[in-house]
Coordinates of C-alpha atoms and ligand atoms in Angstrom, one line a residue:
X1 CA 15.6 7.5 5.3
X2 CA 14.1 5.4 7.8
X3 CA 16.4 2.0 8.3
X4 CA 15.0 -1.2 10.0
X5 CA 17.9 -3.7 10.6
X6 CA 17.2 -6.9 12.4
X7 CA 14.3 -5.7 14.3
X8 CA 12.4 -8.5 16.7
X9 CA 10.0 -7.3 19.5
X10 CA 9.2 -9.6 21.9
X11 CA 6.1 -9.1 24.5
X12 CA 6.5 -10.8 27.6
X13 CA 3.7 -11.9 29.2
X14 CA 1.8 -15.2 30.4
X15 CA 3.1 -16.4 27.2
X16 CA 5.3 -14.8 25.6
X17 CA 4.7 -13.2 21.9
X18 CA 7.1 -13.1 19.0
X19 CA 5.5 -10.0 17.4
X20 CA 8.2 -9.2 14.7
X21 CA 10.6 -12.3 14.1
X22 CA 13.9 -9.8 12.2
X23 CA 12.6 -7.3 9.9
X24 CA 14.5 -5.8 7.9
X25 CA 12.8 -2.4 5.7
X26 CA 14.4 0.8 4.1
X27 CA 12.2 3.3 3.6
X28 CA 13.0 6.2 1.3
X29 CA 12.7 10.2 1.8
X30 CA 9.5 11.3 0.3
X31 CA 8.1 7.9 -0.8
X32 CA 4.3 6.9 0.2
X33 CA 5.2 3.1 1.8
X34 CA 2.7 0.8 2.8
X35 CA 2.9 -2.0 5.2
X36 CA 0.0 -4.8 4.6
X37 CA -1.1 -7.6 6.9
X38 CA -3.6 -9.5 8.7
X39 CA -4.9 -8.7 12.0
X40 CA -2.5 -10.3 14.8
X41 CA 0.1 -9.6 11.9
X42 CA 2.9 -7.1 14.0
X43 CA 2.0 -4.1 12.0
X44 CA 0.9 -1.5 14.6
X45 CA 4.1 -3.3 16.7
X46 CA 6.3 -2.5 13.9
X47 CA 4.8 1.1 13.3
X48 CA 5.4 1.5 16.8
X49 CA 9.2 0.7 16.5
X50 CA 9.7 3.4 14.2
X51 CA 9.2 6.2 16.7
X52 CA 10.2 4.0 19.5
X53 CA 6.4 3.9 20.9
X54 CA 8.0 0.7 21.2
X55 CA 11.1 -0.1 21.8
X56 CA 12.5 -3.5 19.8
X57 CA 13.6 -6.4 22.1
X58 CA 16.8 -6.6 19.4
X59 CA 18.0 -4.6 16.2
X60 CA 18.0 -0.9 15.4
X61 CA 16.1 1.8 14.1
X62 CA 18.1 4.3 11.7
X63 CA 16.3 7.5 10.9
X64 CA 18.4 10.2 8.8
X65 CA 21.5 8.1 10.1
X66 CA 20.4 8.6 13.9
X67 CA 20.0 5.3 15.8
X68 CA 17.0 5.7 17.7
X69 CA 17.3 2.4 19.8
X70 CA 20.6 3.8 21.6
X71 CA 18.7 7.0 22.8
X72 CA 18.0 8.1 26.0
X73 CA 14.0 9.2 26.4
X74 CA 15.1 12.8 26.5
X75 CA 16.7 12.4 23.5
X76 CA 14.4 10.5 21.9
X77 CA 11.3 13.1 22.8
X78 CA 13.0 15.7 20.7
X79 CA 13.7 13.3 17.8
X80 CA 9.8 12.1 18.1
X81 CA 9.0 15.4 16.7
X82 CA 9.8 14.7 13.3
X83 CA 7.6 11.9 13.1
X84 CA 3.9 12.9 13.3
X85 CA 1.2 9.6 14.0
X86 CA -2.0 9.7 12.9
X87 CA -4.6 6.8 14.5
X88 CA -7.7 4.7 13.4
X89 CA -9.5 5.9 16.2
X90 CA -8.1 9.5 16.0
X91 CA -7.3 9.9 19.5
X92 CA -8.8 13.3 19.8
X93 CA -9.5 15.5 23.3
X94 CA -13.1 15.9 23.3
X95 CA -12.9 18.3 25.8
X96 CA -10.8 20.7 23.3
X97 CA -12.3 22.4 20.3
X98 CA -10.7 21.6 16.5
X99 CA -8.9 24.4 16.8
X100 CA -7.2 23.5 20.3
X101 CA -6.1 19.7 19.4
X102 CA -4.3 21.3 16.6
X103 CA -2.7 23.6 19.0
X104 CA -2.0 21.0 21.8
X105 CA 1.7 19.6 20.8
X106 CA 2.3 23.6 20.0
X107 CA 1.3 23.9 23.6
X108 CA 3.6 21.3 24.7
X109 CA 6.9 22.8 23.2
X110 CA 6.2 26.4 24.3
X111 CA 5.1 28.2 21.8
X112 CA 4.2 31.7 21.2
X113 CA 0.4 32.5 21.2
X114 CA 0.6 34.3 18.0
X115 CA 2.8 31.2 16.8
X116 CA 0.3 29.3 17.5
X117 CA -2.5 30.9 15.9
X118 CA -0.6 31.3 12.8
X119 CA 0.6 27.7 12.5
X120 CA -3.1 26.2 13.5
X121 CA -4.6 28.6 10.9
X122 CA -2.3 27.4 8.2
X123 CA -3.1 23.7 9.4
X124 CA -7.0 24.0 9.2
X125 CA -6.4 25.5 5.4
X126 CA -4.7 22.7 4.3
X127 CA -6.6 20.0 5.9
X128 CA -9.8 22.1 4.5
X129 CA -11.6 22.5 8.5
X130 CA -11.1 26.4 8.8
X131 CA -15.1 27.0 9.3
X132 CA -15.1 24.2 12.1
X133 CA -12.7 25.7 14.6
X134 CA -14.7 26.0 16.7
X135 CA -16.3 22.7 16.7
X136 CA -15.8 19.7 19.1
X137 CA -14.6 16.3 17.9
X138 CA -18.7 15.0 19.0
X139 CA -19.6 17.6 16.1
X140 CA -17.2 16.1 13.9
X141 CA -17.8 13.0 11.1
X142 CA -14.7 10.3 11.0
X143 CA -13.3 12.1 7.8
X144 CA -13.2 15.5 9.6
X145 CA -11.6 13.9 12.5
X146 CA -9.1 12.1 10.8
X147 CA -8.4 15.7 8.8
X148 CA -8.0 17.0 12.4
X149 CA -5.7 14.1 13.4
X150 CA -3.8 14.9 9.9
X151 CA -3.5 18.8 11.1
X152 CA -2.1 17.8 14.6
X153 CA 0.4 15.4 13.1
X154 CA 1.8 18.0 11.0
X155 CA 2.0 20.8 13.9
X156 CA 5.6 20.2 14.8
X157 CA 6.3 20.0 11.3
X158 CA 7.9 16.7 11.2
X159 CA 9.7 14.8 8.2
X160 CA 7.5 11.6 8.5
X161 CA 3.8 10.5 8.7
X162 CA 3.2 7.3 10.5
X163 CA -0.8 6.1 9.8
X164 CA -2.0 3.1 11.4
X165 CA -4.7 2.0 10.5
X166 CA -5.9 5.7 9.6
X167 CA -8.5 5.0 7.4
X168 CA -10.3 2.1 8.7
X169 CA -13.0 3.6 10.3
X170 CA -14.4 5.4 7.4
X171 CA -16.5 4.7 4.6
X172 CA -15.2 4.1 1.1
X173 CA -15.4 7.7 -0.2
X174 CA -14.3 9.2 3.2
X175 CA -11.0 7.0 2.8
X176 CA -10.6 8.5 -0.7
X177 CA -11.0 12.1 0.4
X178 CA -8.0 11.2 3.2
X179 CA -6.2 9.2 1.2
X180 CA -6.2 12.3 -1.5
X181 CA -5.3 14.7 1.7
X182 CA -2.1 12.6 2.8
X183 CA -1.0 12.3 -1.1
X184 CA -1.5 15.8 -1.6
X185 CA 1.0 16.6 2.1
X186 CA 3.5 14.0 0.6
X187 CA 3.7 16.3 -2.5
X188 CA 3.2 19.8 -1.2
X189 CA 5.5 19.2 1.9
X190 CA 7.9 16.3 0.9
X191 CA 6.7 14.2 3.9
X192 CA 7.6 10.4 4.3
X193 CA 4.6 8.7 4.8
X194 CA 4.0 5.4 6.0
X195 CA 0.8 3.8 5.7
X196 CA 0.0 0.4 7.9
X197 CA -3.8 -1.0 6.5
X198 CA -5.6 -4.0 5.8
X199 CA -6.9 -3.2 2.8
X200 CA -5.1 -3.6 -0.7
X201 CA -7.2 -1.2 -2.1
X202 CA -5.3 1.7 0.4
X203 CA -2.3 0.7 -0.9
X204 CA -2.9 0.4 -4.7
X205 CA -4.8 4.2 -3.9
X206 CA -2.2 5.6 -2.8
X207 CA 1.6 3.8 -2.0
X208 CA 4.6 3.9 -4.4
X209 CA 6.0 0.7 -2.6
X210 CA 4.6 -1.9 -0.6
X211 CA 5.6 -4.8 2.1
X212 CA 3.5 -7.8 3.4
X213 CA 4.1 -9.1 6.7
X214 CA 3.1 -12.3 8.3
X215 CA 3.6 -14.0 11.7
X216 CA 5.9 -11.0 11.7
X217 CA 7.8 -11.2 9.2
X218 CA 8.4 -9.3 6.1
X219 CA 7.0 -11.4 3.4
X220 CA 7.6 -9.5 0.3
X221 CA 8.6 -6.0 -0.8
X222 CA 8.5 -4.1 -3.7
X223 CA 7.3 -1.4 -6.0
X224 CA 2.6 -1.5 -5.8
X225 CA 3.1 -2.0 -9.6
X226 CA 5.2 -4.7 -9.7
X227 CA 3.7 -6.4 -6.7
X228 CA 0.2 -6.0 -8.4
X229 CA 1.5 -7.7 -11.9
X230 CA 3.7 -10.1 -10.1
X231 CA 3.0 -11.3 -6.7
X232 CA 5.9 -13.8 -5.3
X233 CA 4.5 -14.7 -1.6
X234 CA 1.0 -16.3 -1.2
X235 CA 0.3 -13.5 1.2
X236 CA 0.7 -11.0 -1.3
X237 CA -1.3 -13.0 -4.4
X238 CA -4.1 -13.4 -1.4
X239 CA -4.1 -9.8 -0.6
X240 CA -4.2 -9.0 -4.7
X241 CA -6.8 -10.9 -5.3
X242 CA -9.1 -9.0 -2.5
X243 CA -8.7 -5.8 -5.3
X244 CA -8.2 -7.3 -8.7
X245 CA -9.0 -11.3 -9.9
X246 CA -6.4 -12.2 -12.7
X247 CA -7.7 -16.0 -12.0
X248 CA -9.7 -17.6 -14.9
X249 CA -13.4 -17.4 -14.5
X250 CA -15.2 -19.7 -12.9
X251 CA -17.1 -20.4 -16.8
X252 CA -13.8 -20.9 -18.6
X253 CA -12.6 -23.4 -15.7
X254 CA -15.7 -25.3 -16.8
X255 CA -14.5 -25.8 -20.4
X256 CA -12.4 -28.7 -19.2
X257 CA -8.6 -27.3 -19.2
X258 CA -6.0 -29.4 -20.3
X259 CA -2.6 -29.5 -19.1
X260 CA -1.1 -30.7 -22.3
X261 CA -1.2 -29.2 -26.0
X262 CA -3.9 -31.9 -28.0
X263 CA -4.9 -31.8 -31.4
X264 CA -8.4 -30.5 -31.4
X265 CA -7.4 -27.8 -28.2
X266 CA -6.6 -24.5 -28.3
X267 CA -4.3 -22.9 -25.9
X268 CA -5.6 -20.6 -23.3
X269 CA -3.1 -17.8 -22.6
X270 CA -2.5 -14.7 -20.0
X271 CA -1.3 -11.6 -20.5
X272 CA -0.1 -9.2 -18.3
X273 CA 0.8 -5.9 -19.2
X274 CA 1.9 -3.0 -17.1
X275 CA 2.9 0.8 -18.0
X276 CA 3.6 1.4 -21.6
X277 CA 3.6 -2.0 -22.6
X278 CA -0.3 -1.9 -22.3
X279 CA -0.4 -0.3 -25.6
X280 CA 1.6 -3.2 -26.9
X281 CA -0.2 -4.6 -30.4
X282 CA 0.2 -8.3 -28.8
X283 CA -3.3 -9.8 -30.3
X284 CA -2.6 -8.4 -33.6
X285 CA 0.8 -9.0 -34.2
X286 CA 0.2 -13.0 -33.5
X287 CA -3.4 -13.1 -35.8
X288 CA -0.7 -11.7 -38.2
X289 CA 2.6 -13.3 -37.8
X290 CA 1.0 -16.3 -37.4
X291 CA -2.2 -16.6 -39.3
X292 CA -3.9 -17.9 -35.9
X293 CA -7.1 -16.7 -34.5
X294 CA -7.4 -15.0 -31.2
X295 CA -10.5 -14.6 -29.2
X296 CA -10.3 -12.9 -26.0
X297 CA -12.3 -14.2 -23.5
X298 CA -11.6 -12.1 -20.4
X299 CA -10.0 -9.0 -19.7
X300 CA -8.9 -5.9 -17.8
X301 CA -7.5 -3.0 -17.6
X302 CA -6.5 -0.7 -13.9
X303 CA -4.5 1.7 -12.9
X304 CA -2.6 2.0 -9.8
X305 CA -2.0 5.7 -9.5
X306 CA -0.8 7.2 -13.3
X307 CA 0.7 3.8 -14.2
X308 CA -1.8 1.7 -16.5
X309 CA -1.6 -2.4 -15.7
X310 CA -3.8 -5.2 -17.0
X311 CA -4.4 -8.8 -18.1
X312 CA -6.0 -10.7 -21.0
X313 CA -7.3 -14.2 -21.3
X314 CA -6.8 -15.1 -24.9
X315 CA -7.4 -18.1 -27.0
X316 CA -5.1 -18.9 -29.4
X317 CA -6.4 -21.0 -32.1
X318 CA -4.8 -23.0 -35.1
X319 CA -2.3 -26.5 -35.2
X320 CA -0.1 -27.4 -32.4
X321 CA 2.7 -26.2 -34.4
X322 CA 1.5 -22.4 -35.3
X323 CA 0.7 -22.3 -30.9
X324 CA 3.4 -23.2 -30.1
X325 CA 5.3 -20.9 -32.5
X326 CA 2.9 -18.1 -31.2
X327 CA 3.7 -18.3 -27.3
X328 CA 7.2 -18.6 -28.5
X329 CA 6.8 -15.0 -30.0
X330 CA 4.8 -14.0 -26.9
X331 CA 7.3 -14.7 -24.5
X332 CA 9.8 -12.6 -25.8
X333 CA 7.5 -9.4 -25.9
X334 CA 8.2 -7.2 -22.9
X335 CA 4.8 -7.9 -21.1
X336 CA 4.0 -10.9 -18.7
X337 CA 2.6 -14.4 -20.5
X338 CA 1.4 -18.0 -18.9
X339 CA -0.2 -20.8 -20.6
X340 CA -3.1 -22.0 -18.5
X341 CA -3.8 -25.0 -20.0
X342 CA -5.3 -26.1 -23.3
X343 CA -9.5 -26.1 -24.0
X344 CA -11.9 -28.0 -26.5
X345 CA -12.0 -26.4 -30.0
X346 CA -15.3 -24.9 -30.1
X347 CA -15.9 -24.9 -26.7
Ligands
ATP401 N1 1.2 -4.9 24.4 C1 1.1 -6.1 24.0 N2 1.3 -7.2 24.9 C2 1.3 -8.4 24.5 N3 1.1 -8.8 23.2 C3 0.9 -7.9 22.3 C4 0.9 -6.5 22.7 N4 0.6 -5.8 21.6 C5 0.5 -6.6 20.6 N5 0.6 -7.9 21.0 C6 0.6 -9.2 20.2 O1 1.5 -9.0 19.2 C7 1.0 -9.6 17.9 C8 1.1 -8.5 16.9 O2 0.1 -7.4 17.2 P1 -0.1 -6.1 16.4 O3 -1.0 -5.2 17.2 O4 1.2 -5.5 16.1 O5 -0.8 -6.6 15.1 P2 -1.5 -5.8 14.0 O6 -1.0 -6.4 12.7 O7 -1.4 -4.4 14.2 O8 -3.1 -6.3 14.1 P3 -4.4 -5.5 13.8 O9 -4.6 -5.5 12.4 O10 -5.5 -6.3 14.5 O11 -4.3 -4.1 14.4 C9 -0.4 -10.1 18.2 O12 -0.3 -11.5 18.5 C10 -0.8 -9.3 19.5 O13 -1.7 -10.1 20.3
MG402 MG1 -2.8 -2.9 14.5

């Protein structure tokens, strides 16, 4: 478990620069976390904290109940090698084939020739760049770099992945390939990975939970799913909308919305529904309960990962009365409901 308790950094400098203002994270064994922000945001300071790349001006670092930020650099040299990194700009040696980065920390601790050979082997199978040994990083597209990146992190066989930024360089369906890579060494090897991006579509890929940070601080944490269907922070709805748009569209806006039920209006309704409740009869059920009509007017459906989430824009059509009586139904059904105002009949 990685702990984060109180942590500020401070650069001093000209000016000085609050960087992270008392973040506070837990970060499970195993789990696939992602840390989201703007540029300027702290996230490569606060990935930096957690191996002590970087040490915080205040707070403490807890990793498997070891306090990093009372360690001397000996000690914390041996502890670094449980937590690999892996880099935007991969940091390779261009000077040393594929098959020699991978074998550089190897190098570094000592070991065995025939140690080595064994481990690196093992490495380039599972990061899929056995035929490319032999290659140097010039010869090398982003996605095999970063694979070679992934393959040196994982030499000293550490218990966490720190990415920053590790996918930014490449194109859409190189990011997928990597992203598939680093899901597939948090399963096969158990690995705690941490993933610091930009992009919401990286952590709807790939993360199980998620945190926004601002003006370093920790805006809002939470499981993707949750965070997807039900943003809190305005960071987080901004960075949601950049993947999926649950605002009305722009022709429905132009009906000329209401706030207040009318006679002659029909009220316009959304529906989120995440996980099972996507199967959830809603439409149906209120036609017949209530002997209204329902048109849908927008709608989608995603998944993030296995877990199914999505949103309808319904009308709901009929008297005040058999409305009203229909979003009171509606908002006792396990699934996510706002009215968004009330439209012209026969718009
Ligand atoms: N070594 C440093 N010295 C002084 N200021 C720094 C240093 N490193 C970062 N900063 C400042 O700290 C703040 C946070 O920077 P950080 O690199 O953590 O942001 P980031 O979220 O990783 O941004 P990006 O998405 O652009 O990589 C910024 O204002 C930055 O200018
Ligand atoms: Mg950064």
């Amino acid at each position: 478990m990685i702990k984060l308790e109180n942590i500020t950094k401070t650069y001093d400098g000209k000016a000085q620069v609050h960087a992270l203002k008392g973040v506070n994270l837990t970060i499970e064994d195993g789990e696939i976390f992602g840390i989201i922000g703007k540029s300027g945001a702290g996230k490569s300071t606060l990935v930096r904290c957690i191996n002590m790349l970087e040490r915080p001006t205040s707070g403490n670092v807890i990793i498997d109940e070891k306090n990093l930020t009372n360690m001397t650099d000996a000690q914390l040299r041996a502890e670094r090698k449980h937590i690999g990194m892996i880099f935007q700009h991969f940091n390779l040696l261009s000077s040393r084939t594929v098959f020699d980065n991978i074998a550089f920390p190897l190098e570094l601790i000592g070991a065995s020739k025939e140690a080595i050979q064994k481990k690196v082997a093992d490495l380039l199978e599972l990061v899929g760049l056995t035929d490319r040994q032999f290659n140097y990083p010039a010869q090398l597209s982003g996605g095999q770099k970063q694979r070679v990146g992934i393959a040196r992190a994982l030499a000293s066989d550490p218990n966490i992945l720190l990415c920053d930024e590790a996918t930014s360089a490449l194109d859409p369906q190189t990011t997928k390939s990597i992203l598939e890579l680093l899901k597939d060494i948090n399963q096969r090897l158990g690995i705690t990975i941490v993933i610091i991006t930009h992009e919401m579509a990286v952590i709807k890929e790939i993360c199980n939970r998620v945190a926004v940070i601002e003006g370093g601080v920790i805006k809002e944490a939470g499981r993707v799913v949750d965070v997807f269907t039900n943003p809190q922070s305005q960071t987080m709805k901004d960075f949601v909308k950049s993947v999926i748009n649950m605002e009305l569209p722009a022709g429905i806006a132009k009906m000329g919305i209401t706030d207040q039920p009318a006679p002659g209006y029909d009220m316009l309704v959304r529906l989120r529904f995440k996980g099972a409740a996507t199967n959830e009869p809603v439409v149906a059920s209120v036609v017949q309960r209530f002997h209204t009509y329902v048109s849908v007017l927008y709608g989608n459906i995603d998944y993030i990962q296995d877990e199914p989430f999505g949103y309808l824009i319904v009308v709901i059509m009929g008297s005040m009365e058999q409305q009203a009586k229909a979003f009171e139904y509606i908002k006792e059904l396990p699934i996510g409901s706002e009215v968004l105002g009330y439209v012209p009949r026969n718009h």
